[in-house]
CSV table of C-alpha atoms in Angstrom, one decimal:
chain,number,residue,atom,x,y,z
A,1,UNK,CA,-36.7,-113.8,-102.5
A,2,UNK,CA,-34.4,-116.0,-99.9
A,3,UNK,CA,-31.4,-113.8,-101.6
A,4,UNK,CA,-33.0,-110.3,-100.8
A,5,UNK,CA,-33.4,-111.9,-97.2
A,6,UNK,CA,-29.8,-112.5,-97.2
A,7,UNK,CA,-28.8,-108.9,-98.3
A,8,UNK,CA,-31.0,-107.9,-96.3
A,9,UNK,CA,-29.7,-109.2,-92.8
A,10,UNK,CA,-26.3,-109.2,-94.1
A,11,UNK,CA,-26.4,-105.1,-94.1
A,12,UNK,CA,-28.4,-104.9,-90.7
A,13,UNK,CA,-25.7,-107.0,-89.2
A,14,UNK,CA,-22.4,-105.1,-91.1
A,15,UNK,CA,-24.6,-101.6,-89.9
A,16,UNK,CA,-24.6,-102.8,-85.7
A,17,UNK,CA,-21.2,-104.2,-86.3
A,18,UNK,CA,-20.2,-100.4,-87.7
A,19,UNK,CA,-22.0,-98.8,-85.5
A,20,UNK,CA,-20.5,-100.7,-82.6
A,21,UNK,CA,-17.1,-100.2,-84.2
A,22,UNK,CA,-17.3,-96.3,-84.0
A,23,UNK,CA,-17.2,-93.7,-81.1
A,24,UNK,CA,-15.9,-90.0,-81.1
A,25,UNK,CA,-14.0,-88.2,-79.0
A,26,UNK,CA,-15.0,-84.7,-77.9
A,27,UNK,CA,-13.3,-81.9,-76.9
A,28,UNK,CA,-12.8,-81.7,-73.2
A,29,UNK,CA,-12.5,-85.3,-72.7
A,30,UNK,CA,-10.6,-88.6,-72.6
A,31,UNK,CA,-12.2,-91.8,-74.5
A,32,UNK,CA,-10.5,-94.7,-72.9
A,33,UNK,CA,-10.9,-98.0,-74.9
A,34,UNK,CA,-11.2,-101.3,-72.2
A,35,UNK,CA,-10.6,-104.8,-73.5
A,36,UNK,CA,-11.4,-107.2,-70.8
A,37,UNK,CA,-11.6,-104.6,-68.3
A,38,UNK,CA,-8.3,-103.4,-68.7
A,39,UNK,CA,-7.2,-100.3,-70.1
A,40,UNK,CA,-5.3,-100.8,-74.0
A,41,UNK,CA,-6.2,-97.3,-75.3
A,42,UNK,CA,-6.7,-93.6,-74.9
A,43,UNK,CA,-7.9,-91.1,-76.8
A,44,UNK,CA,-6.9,-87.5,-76.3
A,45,UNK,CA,-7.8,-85.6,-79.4
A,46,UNK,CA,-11.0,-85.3,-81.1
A,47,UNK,CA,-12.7,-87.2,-84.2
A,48,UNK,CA,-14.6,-90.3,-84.7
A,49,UNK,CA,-12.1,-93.5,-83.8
A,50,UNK,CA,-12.2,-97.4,-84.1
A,51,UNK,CA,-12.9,-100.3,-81.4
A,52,UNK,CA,-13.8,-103.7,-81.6
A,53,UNK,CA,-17.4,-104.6,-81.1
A,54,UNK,CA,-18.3,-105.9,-78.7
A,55,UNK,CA,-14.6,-107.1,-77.1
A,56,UNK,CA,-13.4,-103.7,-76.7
A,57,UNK,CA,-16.2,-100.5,-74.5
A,58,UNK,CA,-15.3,-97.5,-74.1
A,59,UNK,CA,-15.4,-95.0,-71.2
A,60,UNK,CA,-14.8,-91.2,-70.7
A,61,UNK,CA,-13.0,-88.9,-68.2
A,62,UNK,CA,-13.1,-85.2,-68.0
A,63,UNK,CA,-10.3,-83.4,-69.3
A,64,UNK,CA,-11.1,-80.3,-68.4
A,65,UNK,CA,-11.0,-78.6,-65.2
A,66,UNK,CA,-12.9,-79.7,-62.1
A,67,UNK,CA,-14.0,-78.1,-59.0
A,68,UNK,CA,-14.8,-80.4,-56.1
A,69,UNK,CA,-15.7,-79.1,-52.6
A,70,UNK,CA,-13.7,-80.6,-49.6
A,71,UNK,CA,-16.9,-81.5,-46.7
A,72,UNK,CA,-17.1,-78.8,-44.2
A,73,UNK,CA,-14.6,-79.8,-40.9
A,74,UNK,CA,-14.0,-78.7,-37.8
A,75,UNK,CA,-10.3,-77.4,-36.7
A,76,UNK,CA,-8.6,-76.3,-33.8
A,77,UNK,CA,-6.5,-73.4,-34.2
A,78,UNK,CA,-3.4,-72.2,-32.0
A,79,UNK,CA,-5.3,-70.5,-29.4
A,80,UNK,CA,-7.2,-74.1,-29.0
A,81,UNK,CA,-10.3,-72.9,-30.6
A,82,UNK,CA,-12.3,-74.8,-32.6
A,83,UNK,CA,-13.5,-73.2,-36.1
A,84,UNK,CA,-15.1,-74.9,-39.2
A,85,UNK,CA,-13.7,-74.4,-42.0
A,86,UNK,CA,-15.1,-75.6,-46.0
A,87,UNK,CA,-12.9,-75.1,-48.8
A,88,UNK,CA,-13.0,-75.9,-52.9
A,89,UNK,CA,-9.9,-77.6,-54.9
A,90,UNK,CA,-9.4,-77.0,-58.9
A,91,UNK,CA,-7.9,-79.7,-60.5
A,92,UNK,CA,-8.0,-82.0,-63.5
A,93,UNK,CA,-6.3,-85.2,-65.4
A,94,UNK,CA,-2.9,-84.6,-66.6
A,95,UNK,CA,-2.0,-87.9,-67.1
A,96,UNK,CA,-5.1,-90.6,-67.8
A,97,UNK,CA,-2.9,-93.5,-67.4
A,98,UNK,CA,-1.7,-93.3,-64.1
A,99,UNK,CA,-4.6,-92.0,-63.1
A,100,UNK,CA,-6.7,-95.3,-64.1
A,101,UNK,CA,-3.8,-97.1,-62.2
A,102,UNK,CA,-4.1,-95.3,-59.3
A,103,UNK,CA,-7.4,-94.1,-58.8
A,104,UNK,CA,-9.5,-95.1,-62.2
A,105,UNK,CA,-12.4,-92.9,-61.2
A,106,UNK,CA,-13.3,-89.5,-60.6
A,107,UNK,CA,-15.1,-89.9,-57.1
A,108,UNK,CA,-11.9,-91.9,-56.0
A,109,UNK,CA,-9.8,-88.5,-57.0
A,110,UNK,CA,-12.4,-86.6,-55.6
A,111,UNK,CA,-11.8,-88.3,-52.2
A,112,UNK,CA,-7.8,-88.6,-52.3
A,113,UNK,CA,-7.6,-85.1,-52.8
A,114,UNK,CA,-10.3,-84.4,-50.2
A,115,UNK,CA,-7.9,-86.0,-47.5
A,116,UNK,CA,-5.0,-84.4,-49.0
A,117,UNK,CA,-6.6,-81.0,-48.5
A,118,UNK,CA,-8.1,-81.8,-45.3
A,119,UNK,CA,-4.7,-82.4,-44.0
A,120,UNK,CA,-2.6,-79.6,-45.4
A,121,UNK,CA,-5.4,-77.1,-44.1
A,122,UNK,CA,-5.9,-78.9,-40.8
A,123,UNK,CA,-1.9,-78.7,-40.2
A,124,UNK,CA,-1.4,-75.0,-41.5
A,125,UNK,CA,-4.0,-73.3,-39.4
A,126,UNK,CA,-3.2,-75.3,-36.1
A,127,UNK,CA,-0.2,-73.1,-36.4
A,128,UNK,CA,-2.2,-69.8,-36.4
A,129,UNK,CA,-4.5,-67.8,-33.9
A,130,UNK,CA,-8.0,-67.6,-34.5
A,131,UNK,CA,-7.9,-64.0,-34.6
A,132,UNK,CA,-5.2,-63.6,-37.0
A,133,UNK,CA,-7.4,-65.7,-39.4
A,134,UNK,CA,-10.4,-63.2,-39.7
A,135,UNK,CA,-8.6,-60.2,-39.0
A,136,UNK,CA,-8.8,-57.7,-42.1
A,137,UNK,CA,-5.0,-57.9,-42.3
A,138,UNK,CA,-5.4,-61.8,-43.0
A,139,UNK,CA,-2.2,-64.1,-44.3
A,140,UNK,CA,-5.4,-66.4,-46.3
A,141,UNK,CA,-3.7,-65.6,-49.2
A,142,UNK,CA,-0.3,-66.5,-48.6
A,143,UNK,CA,-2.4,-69.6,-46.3
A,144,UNK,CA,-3.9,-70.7,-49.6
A,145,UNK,CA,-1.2,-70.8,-51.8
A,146,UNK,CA,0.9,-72.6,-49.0
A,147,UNK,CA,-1.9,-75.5,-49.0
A,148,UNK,CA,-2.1,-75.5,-52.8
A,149,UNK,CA,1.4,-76.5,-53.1
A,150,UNK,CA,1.6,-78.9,-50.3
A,151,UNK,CA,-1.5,-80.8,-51.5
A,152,UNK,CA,-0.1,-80.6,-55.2
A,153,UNK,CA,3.2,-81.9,-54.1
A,154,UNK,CA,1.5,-85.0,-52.2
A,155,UNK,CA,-0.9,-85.8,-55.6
A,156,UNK,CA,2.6,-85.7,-57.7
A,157,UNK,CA,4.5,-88.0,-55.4
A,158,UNK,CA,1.6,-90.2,-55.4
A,159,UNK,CA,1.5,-90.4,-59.1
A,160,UNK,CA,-2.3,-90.0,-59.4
A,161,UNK,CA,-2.5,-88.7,-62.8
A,162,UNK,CA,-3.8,-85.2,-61.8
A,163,UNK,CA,-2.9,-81.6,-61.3
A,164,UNK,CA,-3.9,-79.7,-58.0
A,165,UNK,CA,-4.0,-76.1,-59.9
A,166,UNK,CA,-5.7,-73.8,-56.4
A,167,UNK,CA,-7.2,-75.1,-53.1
A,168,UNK,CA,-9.2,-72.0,-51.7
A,169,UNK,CA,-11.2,-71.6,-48.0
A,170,UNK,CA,-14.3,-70.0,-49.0
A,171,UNK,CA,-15.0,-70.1,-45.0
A,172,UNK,CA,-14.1,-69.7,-41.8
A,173,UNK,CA,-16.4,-69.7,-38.9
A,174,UNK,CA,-16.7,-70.8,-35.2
A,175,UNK,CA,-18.6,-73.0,-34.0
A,176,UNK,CA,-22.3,-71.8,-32.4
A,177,UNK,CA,-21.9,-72.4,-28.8
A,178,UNK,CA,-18.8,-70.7,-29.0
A,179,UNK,CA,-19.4,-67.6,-31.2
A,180,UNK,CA,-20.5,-65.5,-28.3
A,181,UNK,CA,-17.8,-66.2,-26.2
A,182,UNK,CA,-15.6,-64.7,-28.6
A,183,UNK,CA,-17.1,-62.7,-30.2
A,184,UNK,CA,-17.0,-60.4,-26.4
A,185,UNK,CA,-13.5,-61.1,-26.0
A,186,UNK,CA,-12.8,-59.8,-29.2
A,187,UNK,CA,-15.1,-56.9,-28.3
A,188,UNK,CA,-13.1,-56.2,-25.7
A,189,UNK,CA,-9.5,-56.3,-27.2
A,190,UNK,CA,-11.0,-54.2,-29.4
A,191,UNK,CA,-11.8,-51.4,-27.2
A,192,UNK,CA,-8.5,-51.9,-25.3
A,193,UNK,CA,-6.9,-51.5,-28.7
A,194,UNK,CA,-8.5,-48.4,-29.2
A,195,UNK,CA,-8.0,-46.8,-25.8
A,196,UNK,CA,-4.5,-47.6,-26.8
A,197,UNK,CA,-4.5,-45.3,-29.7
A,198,UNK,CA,-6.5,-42.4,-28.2
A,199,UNK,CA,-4.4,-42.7,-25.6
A,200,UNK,CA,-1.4,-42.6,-28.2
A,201,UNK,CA,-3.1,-39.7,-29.9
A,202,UNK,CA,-3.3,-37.9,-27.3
A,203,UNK,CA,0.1,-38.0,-26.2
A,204,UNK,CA,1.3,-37.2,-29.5
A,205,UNK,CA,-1.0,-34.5,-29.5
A,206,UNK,CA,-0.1,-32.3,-26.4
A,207,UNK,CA,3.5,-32.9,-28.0
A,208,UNK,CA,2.8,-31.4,-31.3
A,209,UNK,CA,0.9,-28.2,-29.6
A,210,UNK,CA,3.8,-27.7,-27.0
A,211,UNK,CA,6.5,-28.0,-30.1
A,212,UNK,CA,4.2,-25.2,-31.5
A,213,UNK,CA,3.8,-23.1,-28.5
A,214,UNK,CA,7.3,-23.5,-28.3
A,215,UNK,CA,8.4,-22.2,-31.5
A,216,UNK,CA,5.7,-19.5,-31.5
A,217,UNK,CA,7.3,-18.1,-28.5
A,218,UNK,CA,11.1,-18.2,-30.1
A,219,UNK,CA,9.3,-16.7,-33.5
A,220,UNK,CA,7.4,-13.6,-31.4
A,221,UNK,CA,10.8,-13.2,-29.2
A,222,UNK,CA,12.9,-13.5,-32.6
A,223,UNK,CA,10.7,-10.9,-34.4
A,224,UNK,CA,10.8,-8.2,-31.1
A,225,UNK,CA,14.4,-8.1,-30.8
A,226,UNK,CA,14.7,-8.0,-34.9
A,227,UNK,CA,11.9,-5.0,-34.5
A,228,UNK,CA,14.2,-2.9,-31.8
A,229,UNK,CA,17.3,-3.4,-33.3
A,230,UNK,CA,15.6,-1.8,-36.5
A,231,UNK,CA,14.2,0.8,-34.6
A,232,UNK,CA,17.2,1.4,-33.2
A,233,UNK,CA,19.4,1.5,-36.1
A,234,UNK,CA,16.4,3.3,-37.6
A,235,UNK,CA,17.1,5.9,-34.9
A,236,UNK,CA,20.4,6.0,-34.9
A,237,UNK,CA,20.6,6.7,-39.1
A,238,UNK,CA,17.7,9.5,-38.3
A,239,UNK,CA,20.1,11.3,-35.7
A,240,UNK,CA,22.9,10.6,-37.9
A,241,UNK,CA,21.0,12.5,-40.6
A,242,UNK,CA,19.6,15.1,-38.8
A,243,UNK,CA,23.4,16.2,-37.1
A,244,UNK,CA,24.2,16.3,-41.0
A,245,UNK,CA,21.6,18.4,-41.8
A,246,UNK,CA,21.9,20.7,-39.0
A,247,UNK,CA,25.4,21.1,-38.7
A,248,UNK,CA,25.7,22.8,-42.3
A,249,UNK,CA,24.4,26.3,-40.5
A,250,UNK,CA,23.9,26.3,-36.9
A,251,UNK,CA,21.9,29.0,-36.4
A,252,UNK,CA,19.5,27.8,-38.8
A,253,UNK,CA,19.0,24.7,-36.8
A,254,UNK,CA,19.1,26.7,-33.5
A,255,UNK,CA,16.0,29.1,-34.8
A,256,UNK,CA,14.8,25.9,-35.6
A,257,UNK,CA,15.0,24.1,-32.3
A,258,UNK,CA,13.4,27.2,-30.5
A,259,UNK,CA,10.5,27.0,-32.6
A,260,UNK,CA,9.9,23.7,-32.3
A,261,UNK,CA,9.8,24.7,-28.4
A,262,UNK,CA,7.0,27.3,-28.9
A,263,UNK,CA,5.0,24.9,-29.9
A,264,UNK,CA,5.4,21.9,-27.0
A,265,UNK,CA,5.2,25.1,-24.5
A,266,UNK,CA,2.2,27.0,-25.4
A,267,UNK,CA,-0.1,23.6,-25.8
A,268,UNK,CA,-3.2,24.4,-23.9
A,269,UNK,CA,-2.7,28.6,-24.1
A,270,UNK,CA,-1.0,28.7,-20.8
A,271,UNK,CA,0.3,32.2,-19.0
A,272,UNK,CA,4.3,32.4,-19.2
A,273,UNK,CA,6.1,35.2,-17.5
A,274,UNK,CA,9.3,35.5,-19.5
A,275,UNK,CA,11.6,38.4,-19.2
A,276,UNK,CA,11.7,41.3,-22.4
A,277,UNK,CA,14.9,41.1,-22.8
A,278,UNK,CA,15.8,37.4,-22.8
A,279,UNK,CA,16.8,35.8,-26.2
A,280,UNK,CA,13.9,33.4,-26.2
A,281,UNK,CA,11.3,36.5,-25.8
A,282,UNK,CA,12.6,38.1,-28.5
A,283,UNK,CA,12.9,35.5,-31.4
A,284,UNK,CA,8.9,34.7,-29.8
A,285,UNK,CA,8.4,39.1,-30.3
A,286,UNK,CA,10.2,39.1,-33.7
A,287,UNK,CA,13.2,41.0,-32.6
């Protein structure tokens, strides 16, 4: 009976010392094995690995990526106004070792980068206007990517362990005793802007209608003198055609000519006193 005890305690014992000799390591993370509080091991790739009870713990760190939002700030721009400003970083553990010399935990990170962020942001928009911030043609972009590499520079010379991948501002947005203030002003360079261009417009328009009028008037004066020299050589080749015509028997074309006459001078039936004898009376008599 006193054997079986033995066994018996002997297996509980070799099962907490196995259990307390295993751990695994999952994907996404780091395991980091501590002896005596300081770091002797990490663990990047997954599977079940070995410690020693109850000398050796372990501890885990993301390896994945992380999102951590930088505290809304206040920031004066430029044009001396004041605007707040709240903004996200991405970034993760590239290198676990220096970063549990450096910073050892994530909320440390968390609040290194915040500074860094702060700072880079702070500097770059005290170089811009206010309204060139919000304005629909915006440089945020190139803005962001400006404080994503400063702020990834400073983590690197730091040697923190981690990899500042995108800082973005989410928001931009004055402060609200001071909203209305600008918001009027901007009202109003607004409307100055736009009296600018119908102003502009309107310019440009009386231009393009005078241009037109212009060329209409060259077009109709091109198209008259085009039409009466065509007429005119029209005439011309008529006459031209007609002294061909005639010329082959002249007194063909002198009958002709007098009947044509007959006709222009009796228009309305009028009373003609022409003597009996005269040429034109008797061509009209049929002599």
């Amino acid at each position: 009976m006193k054997k079986w005890i033995i066994t018996g305690v002997t297996a509980v014992a070799a099962i907490i010392l196995l259990a307390g000799s295993l751990f695994i390591v999952r994907e996404g993370e780091y395991k980091v094995v501590f002896k005596f509080g300081e770091a002797v091991r990490i663990h990047s790739n997954p599977g079940i690995k070995l410690k020693v009870p109850f000398i050796e713990t372990v501890s885990s760190l993301p390896k994945y990526q992380k999102i951590s939002d930088t505290p809304e700030s206040t920031i004066i721009t430029r044009d001396k106004k004041p605007i707040k400003v709240d903004n996200y970083t991405v970034w993760r553990i590239n290198d676990p070792q220096a970063f549990l010399r450096s910073l050892r935990t994530v909320s440390a990170a968390e609040s290194r980068i915040g500074d860094a962020v702060y700072n880079a942001v702070r500097r770059k928009l005290s170089e811009i206007d206010y309204g060139s911030i919000i304005s629909e043609n915006s440089s945020r972009g190139d803005l962001n990517d400006e404080v994503t590499k400063e702020v990834s520079d400073i983590v690197q010379r730091q040697g923190y362990g981690v990899e500042v991948i995108d800082v973005r501002i989410k928001r931009t947005d004055l402060p609200e005793e001071n909203k209305q203030s600008v918001y009027n002003r901007m009202i109003s360079d607004r409307r100055s802007i736009a009296a600018g261009y119908l102003s502009e417009g309107d310019e440009e328009s009386r231009k393009i209608t005078s241009n037109a009028d212009r060329q209409a008037q060259e077009l109709i004066a091109q198209a008259e003198a085009d039409s009466k020299k065509i007429i005119a050589e029209g005439e011309q080749e008529a006459a031209r055609i007609y002294n061909e015509a005639y010329g082959k028997d002249a007194e063909f074309y002198k009958l002709y000519r007098t009947l044509e006459s007959y006709v222009t001078t009796f228009q309305g039936e009028p009373v003609i006193m022409l003597p009996v004898n005269s040429p034109y009376t008797e061509i009209l008599l049929g002599k």
